[in-house]
Amino acid sequence: MSIIHKTTMSPTKLELLTPWLPQQPWYAAARRPPELSRVGGFRLDDPEGEVGIEFMVVRDDAGDQPAWYHVPMTYRAAPLDGAERALIGTTEHGVLGQRWIYDGPYDPVLVTQLIALLQGRAEPQAQSESHTPDPSVTAEVTGSGFDVPAGAAGAPAVANGPDGTRLLLGDGGPALQVTRVLRPESGTESTGARGHVSAGWRLPEGGEARGRYVVLYDGDTAS
């Protein structure tokens, strides 16, 4: 299970995200640089124990109203081949040494474990506690499950746009829509959705909101 080291990172994750977020097509422009705080998320385990996988929620107070961004990230001990465009930055971890931090939808380890979560083969882990499952994170799929073409999780087609990040899992396979700007669930279903991963995040006044971090679509509704 996930091991969380109580140590330092230099620069911190939030320091790396501050210049990176405004470069993304789904970021809501503000009059000043992002003012970020971590307000939620969860982790998944890499079965090989090599790659850290975190689904982080940050609040940005730079605009007229707070905005909540969902940033899946992976942490690696060496660069990921062919993923230069997805590199958020590098940091020095107090226990593990230098780490390369990537935008998670471009990392095949994260995609594979996200599929496993939706298929009931992976268990969400607490964001800040070692060896602690997080039952507040829910993964739901309607029907009898879904299939992913062989090898598709290792090389998804990634489309990053103003509405979030879409992962196409093979020719005719399902798609995962990674929500980037989080909003509380309204109780209405996403049109054509087969499933979703939902979790919470903290609000400024001390309450909690829930929303869909990821939505699953069938291949025939993925376009």
Tab-separated table of C-alpha atoms in Angstrom:
chain	number	residue	atom	x	y	z
A	1	MET	CA	0.000	0.000	0.000
A	2	SER	CA	0.971	3.666	-0.329
A	3	ILE	CA	3.802	4.795	1.951
A	4	ILE	CA	3.660	8.506	2.787
A	5	HIS	CA	6.997	9.918	3.906
A	6	LYS	CA	6.765	12.789	6.384
A	7	THR	CA	9.612	14.796	4.922
A	8	THR	CA	10.458	17.802	2.773
A	9	MET	CA	10.195	18.431	-0.967
A	10	SER	CA	12.062	21.275	-2.635
A	11	PRO	CA	10.394	22.769	-4.543
A	12	THR	CA	7.037	21.683	-3.131
A	13	LYS	CA	4.220	20.339	-5.293
A	14	LEU	CA	2.304	23.612	-4.962
A	15	GLU	CA	5.393	25.589	-5.939
A	16	LEU	CA	5.727	23.469	-9.078
A	17	LEU	CA	2.034	23.799	-9.919
A	18	THR	CA	1.981	27.604	-9.566
A	19	PRO	CA	3.720	28.306	-12.926
A	20	TRP	CA	2.401	25.123	-14.577
A	21	LEU	CA	-1.349	25.619	-14.077
A	22	PRO	CA	-1.715	28.865	-16.090
A	23	GLN	CA	-0.197	27.105	-19.113
A	24	GLN	CA	-3.045	24.549	-19.256
A	25	PRO	CA	-6.008	25.033	-21.640
A	26	TRP	CA	-8.535	24.307	-18.878
A	27	TYR	CA	-7.166	26.899	-16.428
A	28	ALA	CA	-9.474	29.868	-15.733
A	29	ALA	CA	-7.347	32.965	-16.270
A	30	ALA	CA	-6.960	35.262	-13.263
A	31	ARG	CA	-5.495	38.737	-12.880
A	32	ARG	CA	-2.569	37.479	-10.799
A	33	PRO	CA	-0.533	34.278	-10.392
A	34	PRO	CA	-2.268	31.273	-8.802
A	35	GLU	CA	-2.674	31.261	-5.027
A	36	LEU	CA	-2.845	27.545	-4.330
A	37	SER	CA	-3.693	25.333	-1.384
A	38	ARG	CA	-4.195	21.584	-1.277
A	39	VAL	CA	-7.783	20.741	-0.350
A	40	GLY	CA	-8.345	17.090	-1.240
A	41	GLY	CA	-7.539	14.026	-3.239
A	42	PHE	CA	-6.504	10.394	-2.919
A	43	ARG	CA	-3.835	7.960	-4.072
A	44	LEU	CA	-3.593	4.670	-5.927
A	45	ASP	CA	-0.894	2.041	-5.502
A	46	ASP	CA	1.508	1.024	-8.242
A	47	PRO	CA	1.661	-2.807	-7.948
A	48	GLU	CA	5.370	-2.616	-8.799
A	49	GLY	CA	5.990	-0.100	-6.023
A	50	GLU	CA	7.970	2.202	-8.317
A	51	VAL	CA	5.627	5.066	-9.255
A	52	GLY	CA	3.735	7.336	-6.873
A	53	ILE	CA	0.161	8.036	-8.015
A	54	GLU	CA	-1.821	10.930	-6.569
A	55	PHE	CA	-5.075	12.594	-7.571
A	56	MET	CA	-4.710	16.048	-6.007
A	57	VAL	CA	-7.265	18.841	-5.679
A	58	VAL	CA	-5.956	22.380	-5.298
A	59	ARG	CA	-7.933	25.536	-4.618
A	60	ASP	CA	-6.891	28.685	-6.453
A	61	ASP	CA	-7.815	31.976	-4.777
A	62	ALA	CA	-6.305	34.226	-7.447
A	63	GLY	CA	-9.644	35.000	-9.135
A	64	ASP	CA	-12.787	36.747	-7.996
A	65	GLN	CA	-14.128	33.371	-6.798
A	66	PRO	CA	-12.252	30.269	-5.657
A	67	ALA	CA	-11.632	27.625	-8.318
A	68	TRP	CA	-10.901	23.966	-7.670
A	69	TYR	CA	-8.545	22.075	-9.989
A	70	HIS	CA	-8.044	18.331	-10.189
A	71	VAL	CA	-4.416	17.477	-10.989
A	72	PRO	CA	-3.547	13.757	-11.194
A	73	MET	CA	0.209	13.376	-10.819
A	74	THR	CA	2.823	10.660	-10.880
A	75	TYR	CA	6.176	10.702	-9.103
A	76	ARG	CA	9.100	8.859	-10.658
A	77	ALA	CA	12.753	8.198	-9.809
A	78	ALA	CA	13.804	8.731	-13.445
A	79	PRO	CA	12.385	10.505	-16.500
A	80	LEU	CA	9.487	8.837	-18.332
A	81	ASP	CA	10.513	8.221	-21.947
A	82	GLY	CA	8.562	10.293	-24.450
A	83	ALA	CA	6.672	12.292	-21.804
A	84	GLU	CA	8.580	15.576	-21.942
A	85	ARG	CA	5.395	17.542	-22.676
A	86	ALA	CA	3.786	16.132	-19.530
A	87	LEU	CA	6.592	17.023	-17.121
A	88	ILE	CA	5.384	19.357	-14.372
A	89	GLY	CA	8.859	19.625	-12.878
A	90	THR	CA	11.512	17.968	-10.768
A	91	THR	CA	11.939	18.129	-7.009
A	92	GLU	CA	14.288	16.901	-4.319
A	93	HIS	CA	12.502	14.555	-1.924
A	94	GLY	CA	13.980	14.363	1.586
A	95	VAL	CA	13.894	10.538	1.603
A	96	LEU	CA	13.700	9.392	-2.018
A	97	GLY	CA	15.994	11.933	-3.675
A	98	GLN	CA	15.281	13.541	-7.014
A	99	ARG	CA	11.787	12.916	-8.357
A	100	TRP	CA	10.264	13.669	-11.744
A	101	ILE	CA	6.624	14.801	-11.445
A	102	TYR	CA	4.293	14.251	-14.405
A	103	ASP	CA	0.769	15.208	-15.377
A	104	GLY	CA	-0.838	11.856	-14.626
A	105	PRO	CA	-3.073	11.255	-17.675
A	106	TYR	CA	0.089	10.946	-19.791
A	107	ASP	CA	1.585	8.266	-17.539
A	108	PRO	CA	0.632	4.670	-18.439
A	109	VAL	CA	1.019	3.491	-14.822
A	110	LEU	CA	-1.635	5.942	-13.619
A	111	VAL	CA	-3.960	5.105	-16.511
A	112	THR	CA	-3.622	1.374	-15.862
A	113	GLN	CA	-4.441	1.776	-12.171
A	114	LEU	CA	-7.320	4.155	-12.860
A	115	ILE	CA	-8.860	1.501	-15.119
A	116	ALA	CA	-8.276	-1.055	-12.369
A	117	LEU	CA	-10.110	1.199	-9.915
A	118	LEU	CA	-13.132	1.409	-12.212
A	119	GLN	CA	-13.036	-2.344	-12.744
A	120	GLY	CA	-12.943	-3.009	-8.991
A	121	ARG	CA	-9.362	-4.327	-8.996
A	122	ALA	CA	-7.710	-1.396	-7.175
A	123	GLU	CA	-8.537	0.269	-3.879
A	124	PRO	CA	-8.262	4.041	-3.344
A	125	GLN	CA	-5.792	5.062	-0.657
A	126	ALA	CA	-5.787	8.023	1.725
A	127	GLN	CA	-3.872	10.998	0.400
A	128	SER	CA	-1.751	11.656	3.486
A	129	GLU	CA	-1.712	8.425	5.525
A	130	SER	CA	0.279	5.268	4.801
A	131	HIS	CA	-1.450	1.893	4.472
A	132	THR	CA	-4.908	3.478	4.768
A	133	PRO	CA	-7.733	2.833	2.294
A	134	ASP	CA	-10.067	5.768	1.585
A	135	PRO	CA	-13.672	4.513	1.476
A	136	SER	CA	-14.986	7.993	0.672
A	137	VAL	CA	-13.721	7.567	-2.904
A	138	THR	CA	-16.302	5.712	-4.998
A	139	ALA	CA	-15.973	4.094	-8.421
A	140	GLU	CA	-19.201	3.099	-10.167
A	141	VAL	CA	-19.829	1.463	-13.542
A	142	THR	CA	-23.244	0.568	-14.913
A	143	GLY	CA	-23.870	-2.752	-16.631
A	144	SER	CA	-21.526	-5.722	-16.544
A	145	GLY	CA	-18.231	-3.838	-16.656
A	146	PHE	CA	-16.154	-2.736	-19.611
A	147	ASP	CA	-13.272	-4.036	-21.680
A	148	VAL	CA	-10.122	-2.209	-22.705
A	149	PRO	CA	-8.244	-3.228	-25.886
A	150	ALA	CA	-4.935	-4.957	-25.191
A	151	GLY	CA	-2.139	-2.439	-24.721
A	152	ALA	CA	-4.456	0.576	-24.806
A	153	ALA	CA	-3.790	1.597	-21.202
A	154	GLY	CA	-0.083	1.826	-21.962
A	155	ALA	CA	-0.520	4.211	-24.868
A	156	PRO	CA	-3.820	6.122	-24.652
A	157	ALA	CA	-4.559	8.962	-27.058
A	158	VAL	CA	-4.601	12.070	-24.841
A	159	ALA	CA	-6.640	15.136	-25.818
A	160	ASN	CA	-6.109	18.056	-23.458
A	161	GLY	CA	-8.586	20.898	-23.986
A	162	PRO	CA	-10.693	23.554	-22.265
A	163	ASP	CA	-13.185	20.957	-21.006
A	164	GLY	CA	-10.567	18.720	-19.376
A	165	THR	CA	-8.488	15.779	-20.536
A	166	ARG	CA	-9.904	12.937	-22.646
A	167	LEU	CA	-8.145	9.556	-22.795
A	168	LEU	CA	-9.125	7.331	-25.727
A	169	LEU	CA	-8.332	3.730	-24.855
A	170	GLY	CA	-7.726	2.145	-28.231
A	171	ASP	CA	-9.639	2.128	-31.505
A	172	GLY	CA	-13.301	1.739	-30.597
A	173	GLY	CA	-12.460	1.306	-26.926
A	174	PRO	CA	-13.841	3.284	-24.002
A	175	ALA	CA	-12.796	6.802	-23.064
A	176	LEU	CA	-11.980	8.419	-19.753
A	177	GLN	CA	-12.773	12.094	-19.268
A	178	VAL	CA	-10.563	13.533	-16.520
A	179	THR	CA	-12.337	16.478	-14.932
A	180	ARG	CA	-9.920	19.352	-14.371
A	181	VAL	CA	-12.181	22.117	-13.031
A	182	LEU	CA	-14.187	20.485	-10.249
A	183	ARG	CA	-17.752	21.403	-9.431
A	184	PRO	CA	-20.075	19.765	-6.888
A	185	GLU	CA	-22.275	16.972	-8.232
A	186	SER	CA	-25.700	18.257	-9.167
A	187	GLY	CA	-27.383	14.849	-9.087
A	188	THR	CA	-27.723	14.746	-12.882
A	189	GLU	CA	-25.956	12.133	-14.972
A	190	SER	CA	-23.312	13.046	-17.538
A	191	THR	CA	-24.823	12.396	-20.981
A	192	GLY	CA	-23.754	8.994	-22.267
A	193	ALA	CA	-21.630	8.161	-19.231
A	194	ARG	CA	-21.083	4.532	-18.220
A	195	GLY	CA	-19.393	5.208	-14.921
A	196	HIS	CA	-17.384	7.605	-12.812
A	197	VAL	CA	-14.946	8.083	-9.940
A	198	SER	CA	-16.245	10.495	-7.311
A	199	ALA	CA	-14.508	11.981	-4.286
A	200	GLY	CA	-14.639	15.013	-2.047
A	201	TRP	CA	-12.667	18.174	-1.359
A	202	ARG	CA	-12.730	20.809	1.361
A	203	LEU	CA	-14.547	24.124	0.998
A	204	PRO	CA	-13.269	27.455	2.392
A	205	GLU	CA	-16.039	27.688	4.976
A	206	GLY	CA	-15.174	24.284	6.392
A	207	GLY	CA	-17.665	22.047	4.605
A	208	GLU	CA	-17.015	19.467	1.903
A	209	ALA	CA	-18.118	19.140	-1.700
A	210	ARG	CA	-18.142	16.010	-3.864
A	211	GLY	CA	-17.726	15.727	-7.566
A	212	ARG	CA	-16.708	13.476	-10.422
A	213	TYR	CA	-12.958	13.340	-10.851
A	214	VAL	CA	-13.196	10.978	-13.834
A	215	VAL	CA	-16.089	9.924	-16.102
A	216	LEU	CA	-16.157	6.729	-18.196
A	217	TYR	CA	-17.720	6.644	-21.670
A	218	ASP	CA	-18.241	3.768	-24.095
A	219	GLY	CA	-16.391	3.845	-27.381
A	220	ASP	CA	-19.497	4.776	-29.371
A	221	THR	CA	-20.069	7.873	-27.197
A	222	ALA	CA	-16.445	8.904	-26.837
A	223	SER	CA	-16.222	11.411	-29.657
